[in-house]
PDB file of C-alpha atoms in Angstrom:
ATOM      1  CA  MET A 550     -22.853 110.002  27.600  1.00 47.00           C
ATOM      2  CA  GLU A 551     -23.085 107.886  30.692  1.00 54.00           C
ATOM      3  CA  ASN A 552     -24.187 104.280  30.557  1.00 57.00           C
ATOM      4  CA  VAL A 553     -26.995 103.579  33.057  1.00 52.00           C
ATOM      5  CA  ILE A 554     -27.104 100.019  34.352  1.00 55.00           C
ATOM      6  CA  LYS A 555     -30.498  98.974  35.673  1.00 55.00           C
ATOM      7  CA  ARG A 556     -30.517  96.290  38.343  1.00 56.00           C
ATOM      8  CA  THR A 557     -33.333  93.801  37.919  1.00 54.00           C
ATOM      9  CA  VAL A 558     -34.818  92.380  41.129  1.00 56.00           C
ATOM     10  CA  ALA A 559     -36.086  88.827  40.670  1.00 60.00           C
ATOM     11  CA  PRO A 560     -39.693  88.443  41.863  1.00 66.00           C
ATOM     12  CA  VAL A 561     -40.242  86.180  44.886  1.00 75.00           C
ATOM     13  CA  PRO A 562     -43.287  84.134  45.844  1.00 84.00           C
ATOM     14  CA  PRO A 563     -45.593  85.513  48.544  1.00 87.00           C
ATOM     15  CA  GLU A 564     -44.602  84.925  52.136  1.00 90.00           C
ATOM     16  CA  PHE A 565     -46.885  83.438  54.767  1.00 93.00           C
ATOM     17  CA  VAL A 566     -46.267  85.769  57.676  1.00 93.00           C
ATOM     18  CA  ILE A 567     -48.494  83.569  59.847  1.00 94.00           C
ATOM     19  CA  PRO A 568     -49.109  80.129  58.324  1.00 95.00           C
ATOM     20  CA  LEU A 569     -52.202  78.003  58.819  1.00 95.00           C
ATOM     21  CA  ARG A 570     -52.387  76.013  62.030  1.00 93.00           C
ATOM     22  CA  ASN A 571     -53.985  72.625  62.593  1.00 89.00           C
ATOM     23  CA  VAL A 572     -57.615  72.964  63.578  1.00 89.00           C
ATOM     24  CA  MET A 573     -59.537  70.779  66.037  1.00 89.00           C
ATOM     25  CA  ALA A 574     -63.209  71.140  65.137  1.00 90.00           C
ATOM     26  CA  VAL A 575     -66.364  69.766  66.732  1.00 89.00           C
ATOM     27  CA  GLU A 576     -68.695  67.766  64.493  1.00 86.00           C
ATOM     28  CA  ASN A 577     -71.677  69.739  63.132  1.00 87.00           C
ATOM     29  CA  LYS A 578     -70.153  73.028  64.314  1.00 90.00           C
ATOM     30  CA  SER A 579     -68.490  75.733  62.205  1.00 92.00           C
ATOM     31  CA  THR A 580     -64.721  75.912  61.974  1.00 92.00           C
ATOM     32  CA  GLN A 581     -62.252  78.457  60.599  1.00 94.00           C
ATOM     33  CA  PHE A 582     -58.770  78.438  59.055  1.00 96.00           C
ATOM     34  CA  THR A 583     -56.774  81.714  59.140  1.00 95.00           C
ATOM     35  CA  CYS A 584     -53.364  82.838  57.858  1.00 95.00           C
ATOM     36  CA  LYS A 585     -51.506  86.083  57.054  1.00 95.00           C
ATOM     37  CA  VAL A 586     -49.856  86.588  53.648  1.00 94.00           C
ATOM     38  CA  SER A 587     -47.500  89.414  52.629  1.00 90.00           C
ATOM     39  CA  GLU A 588     -49.237  91.788  50.224  1.00 82.00           C
ATOM     40  CA  ASN A 589     -46.376  93.362  48.341  1.00 79.00           C
ATOM     41  CA  PRO A 590     -47.449  92.668  45.690  1.00 84.00           C
ATOM     42  CA  LYS A 591     -51.003  91.504  46.402  1.00 88.00           C
ATOM     43  CA  PRO A 592     -51.331  87.730  45.845  1.00 91.00           C
ATOM     44  CA  THR A 593     -54.146  85.686  44.411  1.00 92.00           C
ATOM     45  CA  ILE A 594     -55.464  83.387  47.126  1.00 94.00           C
ATOM     46  CA  ILE A 595     -56.935  79.932  46.441  1.00 95.00           C
ATOM     47  CA  TRP A 596     -58.193  77.489  49.086  1.00 96.00           C
ATOM     48  CA  TYR A 597     -58.013  73.698  48.727  1.00 95.00           C
ATOM     49  CA  LYS A 598     -59.442  70.622  50.422  1.00 93.00           C
ATOM     50  CA  GLY A 599     -57.086  67.813  49.549  1.00 91.00           C
ATOM     51  CA  THR A 600     -56.432  68.464  45.859  1.00 90.00           C
ATOM     52  CA  ARG A 601     -59.852  70.022  45.191  1.00 93.00           C
ATOM     53  CA  GLU A 602     -60.133  73.780  44.804  1.00 94.00           C
ATOM     54  CA  LEU A 603     -62.850  75.290  47.010  1.00 94.00           C
ATOM     55  CA  MET A 604     -65.278  77.973  45.871  1.00 94.00           C
ATOM     56  CA  ASP A 605     -66.702  80.845  47.902  1.00 93.00           C
ATOM     57  CA  GLY A 606     -70.374  80.255  48.721  1.00 90.00           C
ATOM     58  CA  GLY A 607     -72.683  77.666  50.186  1.00 89.00           C
ATOM     59  CA  LYS A 608     -70.873  75.592  52.783  1.00 90.00           C
ATOM     60  CA  TYR A 609     -67.638  77.591  52.537  1.00 94.00           C
ATOM     61  CA  THR A 610     -67.093  81.317  53.139  1.00 95.00           C
ATOM     62  CA  MET A 611     -63.795  83.043  52.200  1.00 96.00           C
ATOM     63  CA  LEU A 612     -62.909  86.199  54.142  1.00 95.00           C
ATOM     64  CA  LYS A 613     -60.200  88.850  53.851  1.00 93.00           C
ATOM     65  CA  ASP A 614     -59.194  91.421  56.462  1.00 93.00           C
ATOM     66  CA  GLY A 615     -56.093  93.338  55.437  1.00 91.00           C
ATOM     67  CA  ASP A 616     -53.386  90.737  54.957  1.00 92.00           C
ATOM     68  CA  SER A 617     -55.385  88.081  56.886  1.00 94.00           C
ATOM     69  CA  TYR A 618     -57.241  85.414  54.904  1.00 95.00           C
ATOM     70  CA  SER A 619     -59.804  83.002  56.363  1.00 96.00           C
ATOM     71  CA  LEU A 620     -61.822  80.011  55.239  1.00 96.00           C
ATOM     72  CA  VAL A 621     -64.978  79.282  57.238  1.00 95.00           C
ATOM     73  CA  ASP A 622     -66.662  75.865  57.052  1.00 92.00           C
ATOM     74  CA  SER A 623     -70.232  76.340  58.267  1.00 91.00           C
ATOM     75  CA  GLU A 624     -70.701  72.736  59.430  1.00 89.00           C
ATOM     76  CA  ALA A 625     -67.826  70.321  59.844  1.00 85.00           C
ATOM     77  CA  TYR A 626     -68.545  66.606  59.824  1.00 80.00           C
ATOM     78  CA  GLY A 627     -66.479  63.464  60.222  1.00 72.00           C
ATOM     79  CA  GLU A 628     -65.987  62.707  56.523  1.00 71.00           C
ATOM     80  CA  GLU A 629     -64.263  66.078  56.084  1.00 74.00           C
ATOM     81  CA  VAL A 630     -61.142  65.064  57.951  1.00 80.00           C
ATOM     82  CA  ASP A 631     -58.525  65.947  55.349  1.00 87.00           C
ATOM     83  CA  GLU A 632     -55.649  68.246  54.466  1.00 92.00           C
ATOM     84  CA  TYR A 633     -56.611  71.890  53.842  1.00 94.00           C
ATOM     85  CA  ALA A 634     -54.354  74.388  52.103  1.00 95.00           C
ATOM     86  CA  CYS A 635     -54.142  78.069  51.285  1.00 95.00           C
ATOM     87  CA  GLY A 636     -52.207  78.956  48.116  1.00 94.00           C
ATOM     88  CA  GLY A 637     -50.859  82.422  47.401  1.00 92.00           C
ATOM     89  CA  THR A 638     -49.752  83.279  43.842  1.00 91.00           C
ATOM     90  CA  ILE A 639     -48.031  86.256  42.204  1.00 86.00           C
ATOM     91  CA  LYS A 640     -46.037  86.576  38.979  1.00 83.00           C
ATOM     92  CA  GLY A 641     -42.926  85.580  40.856  1.00 74.00           C
ATOM     93  CA  GLY A 642     -44.382  82.213  41.874  1.00 86.00           C
ATOM     94  CA  SER A 643     -46.585  80.666  44.494  1.00 89.00           C
ATOM     95  CA  ARG A 644     -46.453  79.225  47.975  1.00 91.00           C
ATOM     96  CA  MET A 645     -48.840  77.086  50.003  1.00 92.00           C
ATOM     97  CA  SER A 646     -49.574  76.595  53.666  1.00 95.00           C
ATOM     98  CA  ARG A 647     -51.060  73.194  54.559  1.00 94.00           C
ATOM     99  CA  VAL A 648     -52.750  71.878  57.698  1.00 93.00           C
ATOM    100  CA  GLU A 649     -54.827  68.933  58.894  1.00 91.00           C
ATOM    101  CA  LEU A 650     -58.437  69.293  59.962  1.00 90.00           C
ATOM    102  CA  LEU A 651     -59.265  67.067  62.919  1.00 88.00           C
ATOM    103  CA  ILE A 652     -62.919  66.759  63.897  1.00 89.00           C
ATOM    104  CA  LYS A 653     -64.099  65.757  67.353  1.00 89.00           C
ATOM    105  CA  THR A 654     -66.979  63.305  67.098  1.00 90.00           C
ATOM    106  CA  ALA A 655     -69.077  61.490  69.657  1.00 92.00           C
ATOM    107  CA  PRO A 656     -68.533  57.710  69.844  1.00 95.00           C
ATOM    108  CA  GLN A 657     -70.633  55.433  67.693  1.00 95.00           C
ATOM    109  CA  LEU A 658     -70.651  51.625  67.777  1.00 97.00           C
ATOM    110  CA  HIS A 659     -71.315  49.823  64.491  1.00 97.00           C
ATOM    111  CA  VAL A 660     -72.548  46.369  65.515  1.00 96.00           C
ATOM    112  CA  PRO A 661     -72.146  43.832  62.656  1.00 96.00           C
ATOM    113  CA  PRO A 662     -75.362  42.110  61.485  1.00 94.00           C
ATOM    114  CA  ARG A 663     -74.361  38.712  62.955  1.00 93.00           C
ATOM    115  CA  PHE A 664     -74.294  40.227  66.463  1.00 95.00           C
ATOM    116  CA  ARG A 665     -77.511  42.277  66.269  1.00 92.00           C
ATOM    117  CA  GLU A 666     -79.971  39.517  67.160  1.00 91.00           C
ATOM    118  CA  LEU A 667     -78.392  36.426  68.716  1.00 93.00           C
ATOM    119  CA  ALA A 668     -74.777  35.308  68.380  1.00 94.00           C
ATOM    120  CA  CYS A 669     -74.656  31.495  68.583  1.00 94.00           C
ATOM    121  CA  PHE A 670     -71.531  29.465  69.279  1.00 94.00           C
ATOM    122  CA  GLU A 671     -70.765  25.881  70.263  1.00 92.00           C
ATOM    123  CA  LYS A 672     -69.285  24.806  73.566  1.00 92.00           C
ATOM    124  CA  GLY A 673     -65.496  24.731  73.602  1.00 92.00           C
ATOM    125  CA  GLU A 674     -65.013  27.347  70.891  1.00 94.00           C
ATOM    126  CA  ASN A 675     -62.738  30.354  71.262  1.00 96.00           C
ATOM    127  CA  ILE A 676     -65.014  33.235  70.271  1.00 96.00           C
ATOM    128  CA  THR A 677     -64.272  36.872  69.474  1.00 96.00           C
ATOM    129  CA  LEU A 678     -66.803  39.694  69.567  1.00 97.00           C
ATOM    130  CA  LYS A 679     -65.322  42.311  67.202  1.00 97.00           C
ATOM    131  CA  ILE A 680     -67.232  45.613  67.192  1.00 97.00           C
ATOM    132  CA  PRO A 681     -66.188  48.518  64.931  1.00 97.00           C
ATOM    133  CA  PHE A 682     -66.427  52.028  66.396  1.00 97.00           C
ATOM    134  CA  THR A 683     -65.846  55.632  65.414  1.00 93.00           C
ATOM    135  CA  GLY A 684     -65.199  58.719  67.523  1.00 92.00           C
ATOM    136  CA  PHE A 685     -62.499  61.301  68.136  1.00 90.00           C
ATOM    137  CA  PRO A 686     -60.810  61.567  70.526  1.00 92.00           C
ATOM    138  CA  LYS A 687     -60.567  57.783  70.565  1.00 94.00           C
ATOM    139  CA  PRO A 688     -63.262  56.580  72.952  1.00 96.00           C
ATOM    140  CA  LYS A 689     -62.651  54.520  76.056  1.00 97.00           C
ATOM    141  CA  ILE A 690     -64.181  51.042  75.708  1.00 97.00           C
ATOM    142  CA  LYS A 691     -65.694  48.962  78.504  1.00 97.00           C
ATOM    143  CA  TRP A 692     -67.248  45.489  78.384  1.00 97.00           C
ATOM    144  CA  SER A 693     -69.509  44.116  81.113  1.00 96.00           C
ATOM    145  CA  LYS A 694     -71.797  41.186  81.874  1.00 95.00           C
ATOM    146  CA  ASN A 695     -74.564  41.288  84.459  1.00 93.00           C
ATOM    147  CA  GLY A 696     -73.233  44.643  85.663  1.00 92.00           C
ATOM    148  CA  ASP A 697     -69.682  43.365  86.273  1.00 94.00           C
ATOM    149  CA  GLU A 698     -66.898  44.921  84.208  1.00 95.00           C
ATOM    150  CA  ILE A 699     -64.899  42.417  82.159  1.00 95.00           C
ATOM    151  CA  GLU A 700     -61.124  42.672  82.209  1.00 93.00           C
ATOM    152  CA  SER A 701     -58.432  40.517  80.636  1.00 91.00           C
ATOM    153  CA  ARG A 702     -57.905  37.449  82.802  1.00 88.00           C
ATOM    154  CA  ALA A 703     -57.917  33.629  82.631  1.00 84.00           C
ATOM    155  CA  TRP A 704     -60.435  33.089  79.811  1.00 90.00           C
ATOM    156  CA  TYR A 705     -61.157  36.706  78.776  1.00 95.00           C
ATOM    157  CA  ASP A 706     -59.018  38.913  76.552  1.00 96.00           C
ATOM    158  CA  VAL A 707     -60.064  42.551  76.096  1.00 96.00           C
ATOM    159  CA  SER A 708     -58.317  44.721  73.500  1.00 96.00           C
ATOM    160  CA  VAL A 709     -58.979  47.941  71.585  1.00 96.00           C
ATOM    161  CA  GLY A 710     -57.528  48.710  68.154  1.00 95.00           C
ATOM    162  CA  GLU A 711     -57.732  51.936  66.195  1.00 93.00           C
ATOM    163  CA  ARG A 712     -61.183  51.092  64.854  1.00 94.00           C
ATOM    164  CA  HIS A 713     -62.336  47.900  66.607  1.00 97.00           C
ATOM    165  CA  ALA A 714     -63.100  46.766  70.143  1.00 97.00           C
ATOM    166  CA  LEU A 715     -62.519  43.057  70.739  1.00 97.00           C
ATOM    167  CA  LEU A 716     -63.645  40.673  73.456  1.00 97.00           C
ATOM    168  CA  THR A 717     -62.254  37.139  73.195  1.00 97.00           C
ATOM    169  CA  ILE A 718     -63.666  34.329  75.357  1.00 96.00           C
ATOM    170  CA  ARG A 719     -61.703  31.086  75.342  1.00 96.00           C
ATOM    171  CA  ASP A 720     -63.246  27.614  75.640  1.00 95.00           C
ATOM    172  CA  VAL A 721     -66.811  28.886  76.050  1.00 95.00           C
ATOM    173  CA  GLN A 722     -69.141  26.997  78.382  1.00 92.00           C
ATOM    174  CA  LYS A 723     -72.832  27.319  79.192  1.00 90.00           C
ATOM    175  CA  TYR A 724     -72.107  29.873  81.919  1.00 91.00           C
ATOM    176  CA  ASP A 725     -70.794  32.177  79.165  1.00 94.00           C
ATOM    177  CA  ASN A 726     -74.368  32.543  77.915  1.00 93.00           C
ATOM    178  CA  GLY A 727     -75.988  35.930  78.318  1.00 92.00           C
ATOM    179  CA  PRO A 728     -75.987  39.578  77.299  1.00 96.00           C
ATOM    180  CA  TYR A 729     -72.643  41.344  77.001  1.00 97.00           C
ATOM    181  CA  ARG A 730     -72.716  45.139  77.147  1.00 97.00           C
ATOM    182  CA  ILE A 731     -70.162  47.327  75.374  1.00 98.00           C
ATOM    183  CA  VAL A 732     -69.858  51.053  76.134  1.00 98.00           C
ATOM    184  CA  ALA A 733     -67.803  53.594  74.169  1.00 98.00           C
ATOM    185  CA  GLU A 734     -67.245  57.019  75.765  1.00 97.00           C
ATOM    186  CA  ASN A 735     -65.303  60.193  75.067  1.00 96.00           C
ATOM    187  CA  GLU A 736     -65.695  63.870  76.015  1.00 94.00           C
ATOM    188  CA  LEU A 737     -68.504  64.361  73.476  1.00 92.00           C
ATOM    189  CA  GLY A 738     -70.789  61.500  74.468  1.00 95.00           C
ATOM    190  CA  VAL A 739     -71.512  57.824  75.046  1.00 97.00           C
ATOM    191  CA  ASP A 740     -72.777  54.955  72.908  1.00 98.00           C
ATOM    192  CA  SER A 741     -73.592  51.415  74.013  1.00 97.00           C
ATOM    193  CA  ALA A 742     -74.826  48.112  72.615  1.00 97.00           C
ATOM    194  CA  ILE A 743     -75.904  44.692  73.882  1.00 97.00           C
ATOM    195  CA  ILE A 744     -74.509  41.517  72.307  1.00 97.00           C
ATOM    196  CA  LYS A 745     -76.557  38.414  73.154  1.00 96.00           C
ATOM    197  CA  VAL A 746     -74.362  35.311  73.248  1.00 96.00           C
ATOM    198  CA  GLN A 747     -75.789  31.788  73.191  1.00 95.00           C
ATOM    199  CA  ILE A 748     -73.613  28.714  73.766  1.00 94.00           C
ATOM    200  CA  ASN A 749     -75.029  25.544  72.207  1.00 94.00           C
ATOM    201  CA  ASP A 750     -74.218  22.133  73.673  1.00 94.00           C
ATOM    202  CA  LYS A 751     -75.637  18.762  74.590  1.00 94.00           C
ATOM    203  CA  PRO A 752     -78.250  19.029  77.374  1.00 95.00           C
ATOM    204  CA  ASP A 753     -77.823  18.443  81.079  1.00 95.00           C
ATOM    205  CA  PRO A 754     -78.921  14.992  82.352  1.00 97.00           C
ATOM    206  CA  PRO A 755     -82.621  14.363  83.025  1.00 98.00           C
ATOM    207  CA  ARG A 756     -83.619  14.763  86.683  1.00 97.00           C
ATOM    208  CA  PHE A 757     -85.410  12.770  89.383  1.00 97.00           C
ATOM    209  CA  PRO A 758     -86.102   9.456  87.599  1.00 97.00           C
ATOM    210  CA  VAL A 759     -88.809   7.489  89.419  1.00 97.00           C
ATOM    211  CA  VAL A 760     -90.369   4.036  88.903  1.00 97.00           C
ATOM    212  CA  GLU A 761     -94.091   4.734  88.990  1.00 96.00           C
ATOM    213  CA  THR A 762     -95.543   1.278  88.296  1.00 95.00           C
ATOM    214  CA  ILE A 763     -94.089  -2.191  88.878  1.00 96.00           C
ATOM    215  CA  CYS A 764     -95.493  -5.381  87.310  1.00 96.00           C
ATOM    216  CA  ASP A 765     -94.106  -8.822  86.561  1.00 94.00           C
ATOM    217  CA  ASP A 766     -92.548  -8.050  83.160  1.00 95.00           C
ATOM    218  CA  PHE A 767     -92.764  -4.275  82.829  1.00 96.00           C
ATOM    219  CA  VAL A 768     -92.349  -1.035  84.762  1.00 97.00           C
ATOM    220  CA  THR A 769     -93.347   2.559  84.039  1.00 97.00           C
ATOM    221  CA  LEU A 770     -90.793   5.353  84.579  1.00 97.00           C
ATOM    222  CA  SER A 771     -91.134   9.126  84.787  1.00 98.00           C
ATOM    223  CA  TRP A 772     -88.546  11.955  85.134  1.00 98.00           C
ATOM    224  CA  LYS A 773     -88.050  15.701  84.903  1.00 98.00           C
ATOM    225  CA  PRO A 774     -86.479  17.398  81.852  1.00 97.00           C
ATOM    226  CA  PRO A 775     -82.873  18.652  82.033  1.00 97.00           C
ATOM    227  CA  LEU A 776     -82.312  21.873  83.916  1.00 95.00           C
ATOM    228  CA  TRP A 777     -80.560  23.214  80.786  1.00 93.00           C
ATOM    229  CA  ASP A 778     -81.452  21.952  77.318  1.00 94.00           C
ATOM    230  CA  GLY A 779     -78.208  23.101  75.641  1.00 92.00           C
ATOM    231  CA  GLU A 780     -80.112  25.948  73.955  1.00 90.00           C
ATOM    232  CA  SER A 781     -81.740  23.372  71.676  1.00 92.00           C
ATOM    233  CA  HIS A 782     -84.989  21.427  71.992  1.00 94.00           C
ATOM    234  CA  VAL A 783     -84.590  17.989  73.578  1.00 97.00           C
ATOM    235  CA  SER A 784     -85.599  15.684  70.742  1.00 96.00           C
ATOM    236  CA  SER A 785     -85.627  12.356  72.600  1.00 97.00           C
ATOM    237  CA  TYR A 786     -84.804  10.444  75.760  1.00 98.00           C
ATOM    238  CA  LEU A 787     -82.881   7.168  75.812  1.00 98.00           C
ATOM    239  CA  ILE A 788     -83.426   4.672  78.661  1.00 98.00           C
ATOM    240  CA  GLU A 789     -81.050   1.989  79.943  1.00 98.00           C
ATOM    241  CA  LYS A 790     -81.553  -0.817  82.452  1.00 97.00           C
ATOM    242  CA  GLN A 791     -79.191  -2.772  84.635  1.00 97.00           C
ATOM    243  CA  GLU A 792     -80.165  -6.090  86.233  1.00 94.00           C
ATOM    244  CA  CYS A 793     -78.864  -6.793  89.709  1.00 90.00           C
ATOM    245  CA  LEU A 794     -75.460  -8.514  89.788  1.00 88.00           C
ATOM    246  CA  MET A 795     -74.825  -7.451  86.162  1.00 90.00           C
ATOM    247  CA  THR A 796     -72.181  -4.807  85.366  1.00 91.00           C
ATOM    248  CA  SER A 797     -73.402  -3.696  81.951  1.00 95.00           C
ATOM    249  CA  TRP A 798     -76.172  -1.275  81.054  1.00 97.00           C
ATOM    250  CA  ILE A 799     -78.558  -2.293  78.259  1.00 97.00           C
ATOM    251  CA  ARG A 800     -80.617   0.085  76.133  1.00 97.00           C
ATOM    252  CA  CYS A 801     -84.290  -0.654  76.692  1.00 96.00           C
ATOM    253  CA  GLY A 802     -86.323   2.310  75.479  1.00 96.00           C
ATOM    254  CA  ASN A 803     -86.554   5.590  73.565  1.00 96.00           C
ATOM    255  CA  THR A 804     -89.221   8.277  73.759  1.00 97.00           C
ATOM    256  CA  ARG A 805     -90.005  11.959  73.153  1.00 97.00           C
ATOM    257  CA  PHE A 806     -91.880  12.208  76.457  1.00 97.00           C
ATOM    258  CA  THR A 807     -90.836  12.337  80.105  1.00 97.00           C
ATOM    259  CA  TYR A 808     -92.395   8.951  80.884  1.00 97.00           C
ATOM    260  CA  HIS A 809     -92.097   5.508  79.347  1.00 97.00           C
ATOM    261  CA  THR A 810     -93.061   1.873  79.919  1.00 97.00           C
ATOM    262  CA  ILE A 811     -90.225  -0.653  79.810  1.00 97.00           C
ATOM    263  CA  ASN A 812     -91.398  -4.076  78.631  1.00 96.00           C
ATOM    264  CA  GLY A 813     -89.662  -7.448  78.420  1.00 95.00           C
ATOM    265  CA  LEU A 814     -88.379  -7.603  81.985  1.00 96.00           C
ATOM    266  CA  ASN A 815     -87.887 -10.825  83.899  1.00 94.00           C
ATOM    267  CA  PRO A 816     -90.326 -11.470  86.756  1.00 95.00           C
ATOM    268  CA  GLY A 817     -88.944 -11.395  90.257  1.00 94.00           C
ATOM    269  CA  LYS A 818     -85.687  -9.654  89.281  1.00 95.00           C
ATOM    270  CA  ASP A 819     -83.998  -6.540  90.653  1.00 96.00           C
ATOM    271  CA  TYR A 820     -83.421  -3.593  88.291  1.00 97.00           C
ATOM    272  CA  VAL A 821     -82.218  -0.002  88.208  1.00 97.00           C
ATOM    273  CA  PHE A 822     -82.778   2.403  85.331  1.00 98.00           C
ATOM    274  CA  ARG A 823     -81.182   5.611  84.027  1.00 98.00           C
ATOM    275  CA  ILE A 824     -82.084   8.124  81.307  1.00 98.00           C
ATOM    276  CA  TYR A 825     -80.213  10.280  78.778  1.00 98.00           C
ATOM    277  CA  ALA A 826     -81.478  13.411  76.997  1.00 98.00           C
ATOM    278  CA  GLU A 827     -80.577  14.128  73.359  1.00 97.00           C
ATOM    279  CA  ASN A 828     -80.621  17.266  71.184  1.00 96.00           C
ATOM    280  CA  VAL A 829     -79.000  18.196  67.865  1.00 94.00           C
ATOM    281  CA  TYR A 830     -75.657  18.773  69.611  1.00 92.00           C
ATOM    282  CA  GLY A 831     -75.403  15.389  71.290  1.00 94.00           C
ATOM    283  CA  ARG A 832     -76.408  13.163  74.185  1.00 96.00           C
ATOM    284  CA  SER A 833     -76.303  14.179  77.831  1.00 96.00           C
ATOM    285  CA  ASP A 834     -74.536  12.369  80.612  1.00 97.00           C
ATOM    286  CA  PRO A 835     -76.813   9.769  82.258  1.00 97.00           C
ATOM    287  CA  SER A 836     -79.224  10.702  84.991  1.00 97.00           C
ATOM    288  CA  GLU A 837     -78.829   9.395  88.490  1.00 97.00           C
ATOM    289  CA  PRO A 838     -80.115   5.786  88.530  1.00 97.00           C
ATOM    290  CA  THR A 839     -83.526   5.004  89.964  1.00 97.00           C
ATOM    291  CA  GLN A 840     -83.886   3.225  93.253  1.00 96.00           C
ATOM    292  CA  LEU A 841     -83.547  -0.545  93.022  1.00 96.00           C
ATOM    293  CA  VAL A 842     -86.924  -2.154  92.217  1.00 96.00           C
ATOM    294  CA  THR A 843     -88.022  -5.781  92.035  1.00 96.00           C
ATOM    295  CA  THR A 844     -90.460  -6.913  89.377  1.00 96.00           C
ATOM    296  CA  LYS A 845     -93.408  -8.971  90.561  1.00 94.00           C
ATOM    297  CA  LEU A 846     -93.649 -12.714  90.156  1.00 91.00           C
ATOM    298  CA  LYS A 847     -96.171 -14.071  87.674  1.00 81.00           C
ATOM    299  CA  GLU A 848     -99.360 -15.277  89.360  1.00 71.00           C
ATOM    300  CA  LYS A 849     -98.604 -19.001  88.978  1.00 62.00           C
ATOM    301  CA  ASP A 850     -95.066 -18.460  90.234  1.00 57.00           C
ATOM    302  CA  ALA A 851     -96.372 -16.424  93.139  1.00 53.00           C
ATOM    303  CA  ALA A 852     -98.864 -19.204  94.015  1.00 53.00           C
ATOM    304  CA  ARG A 853     -96.150 -21.850  93.786  1.00 56.00           C
ATOM    305  CA  ARG A 854     -93.871 -19.793  96.020  1.00 53.00           C
ATOM    306  CA  LYS A 855     -96.689 -19.336  98.538  1.00 53.00           C
ATOM    307  CA  HIS A 856     -97.272 -23.099  98.569  1.00 50.00           C
ATOM    308  CA  ILE A 857     -93.576 -23.775  99.162  1.00 47.00           C
ATOM    309  CA  LEU A 858     -93.535 -21.316 102.052  1.00 46.00           C
ATOM    310  CA  LEU A 859     -96.597 -22.955 103.592  1.00 48.00           C
ATOM    311  CA  ASP A 860     -95.000 -26.410 103.363  1.00 52.00           C
ATOM    312  CA  ALA A 861     -91.832 -25.099 104.949  1.00 49.00           C
ATOM    313  CA  GLN A 862     -93.825 -23.789 107.896  1.00 51.00           C
ATOM    314  CA  GLY A 863     -95.643 -27.135 108.289  1.00 48.00           C
ATOM    315  CA  ARG A 864     -99.088 -25.756 107.634  1.00 51.00           C
TER     316      ARG A 864
END
């Protein structure tokens, strides 16, 4: 009797004849993953998103055509960027094919709340406008002001990270006031936003001071408000006087209005005056001084002087 030796063939996991390939989808459009798996013996196929098993129906459709297996996502959206996998299983084991889903999305700027209305800063600060964005492929970012594109130079620094666009302005001054426009663009679209920047500072000096009325011991002044108020209401004006031949300026008045009467002057003396404007951020530089004016003599002094002049002329 012959002994028959049976050779046992160890089972092997299924083979992916054509593995999954990375897929570049467009947001809100359908996308499909396809692979080919050896069918000897026929495997059990399971699809995964990340570590979660997917079910046939609703958003996902699972197709089979011979040894080709497909997963159709009816509407891809940005949050679905993840690893997808197809697993084939038989008694001999299992294998998986894994790929990344990349989704093309139009750019979108996400302006932080502090930049949505008015972004206020103080003169001399180094400020950074940091605007988050999304979009794939990564959008191209442009900044502009008054129609002129902003590039990195002396006081500007423009940079783009993976998720943020940054514009840094060093040592901001009043001329940095204004709307800044940011534009994000890729092959799927464009998004833009306006960031309104306000630089707060002490006001400019008051303008055109004039002596309106001249008497023996008082004068009345008027002036125009500062050309720029420092982006804050001018709360008061401070007035100084300087008597002829004196080097010091002496504070002589304070008012909320653009006119004021200065009392307590000496009759028959020469004076000039200057004005400062004040707001919550500080005091302006002084205005240009007024023209030199001479207060009138008191009546008795004027009469005495007239008498002296008459005597000198022999009349």
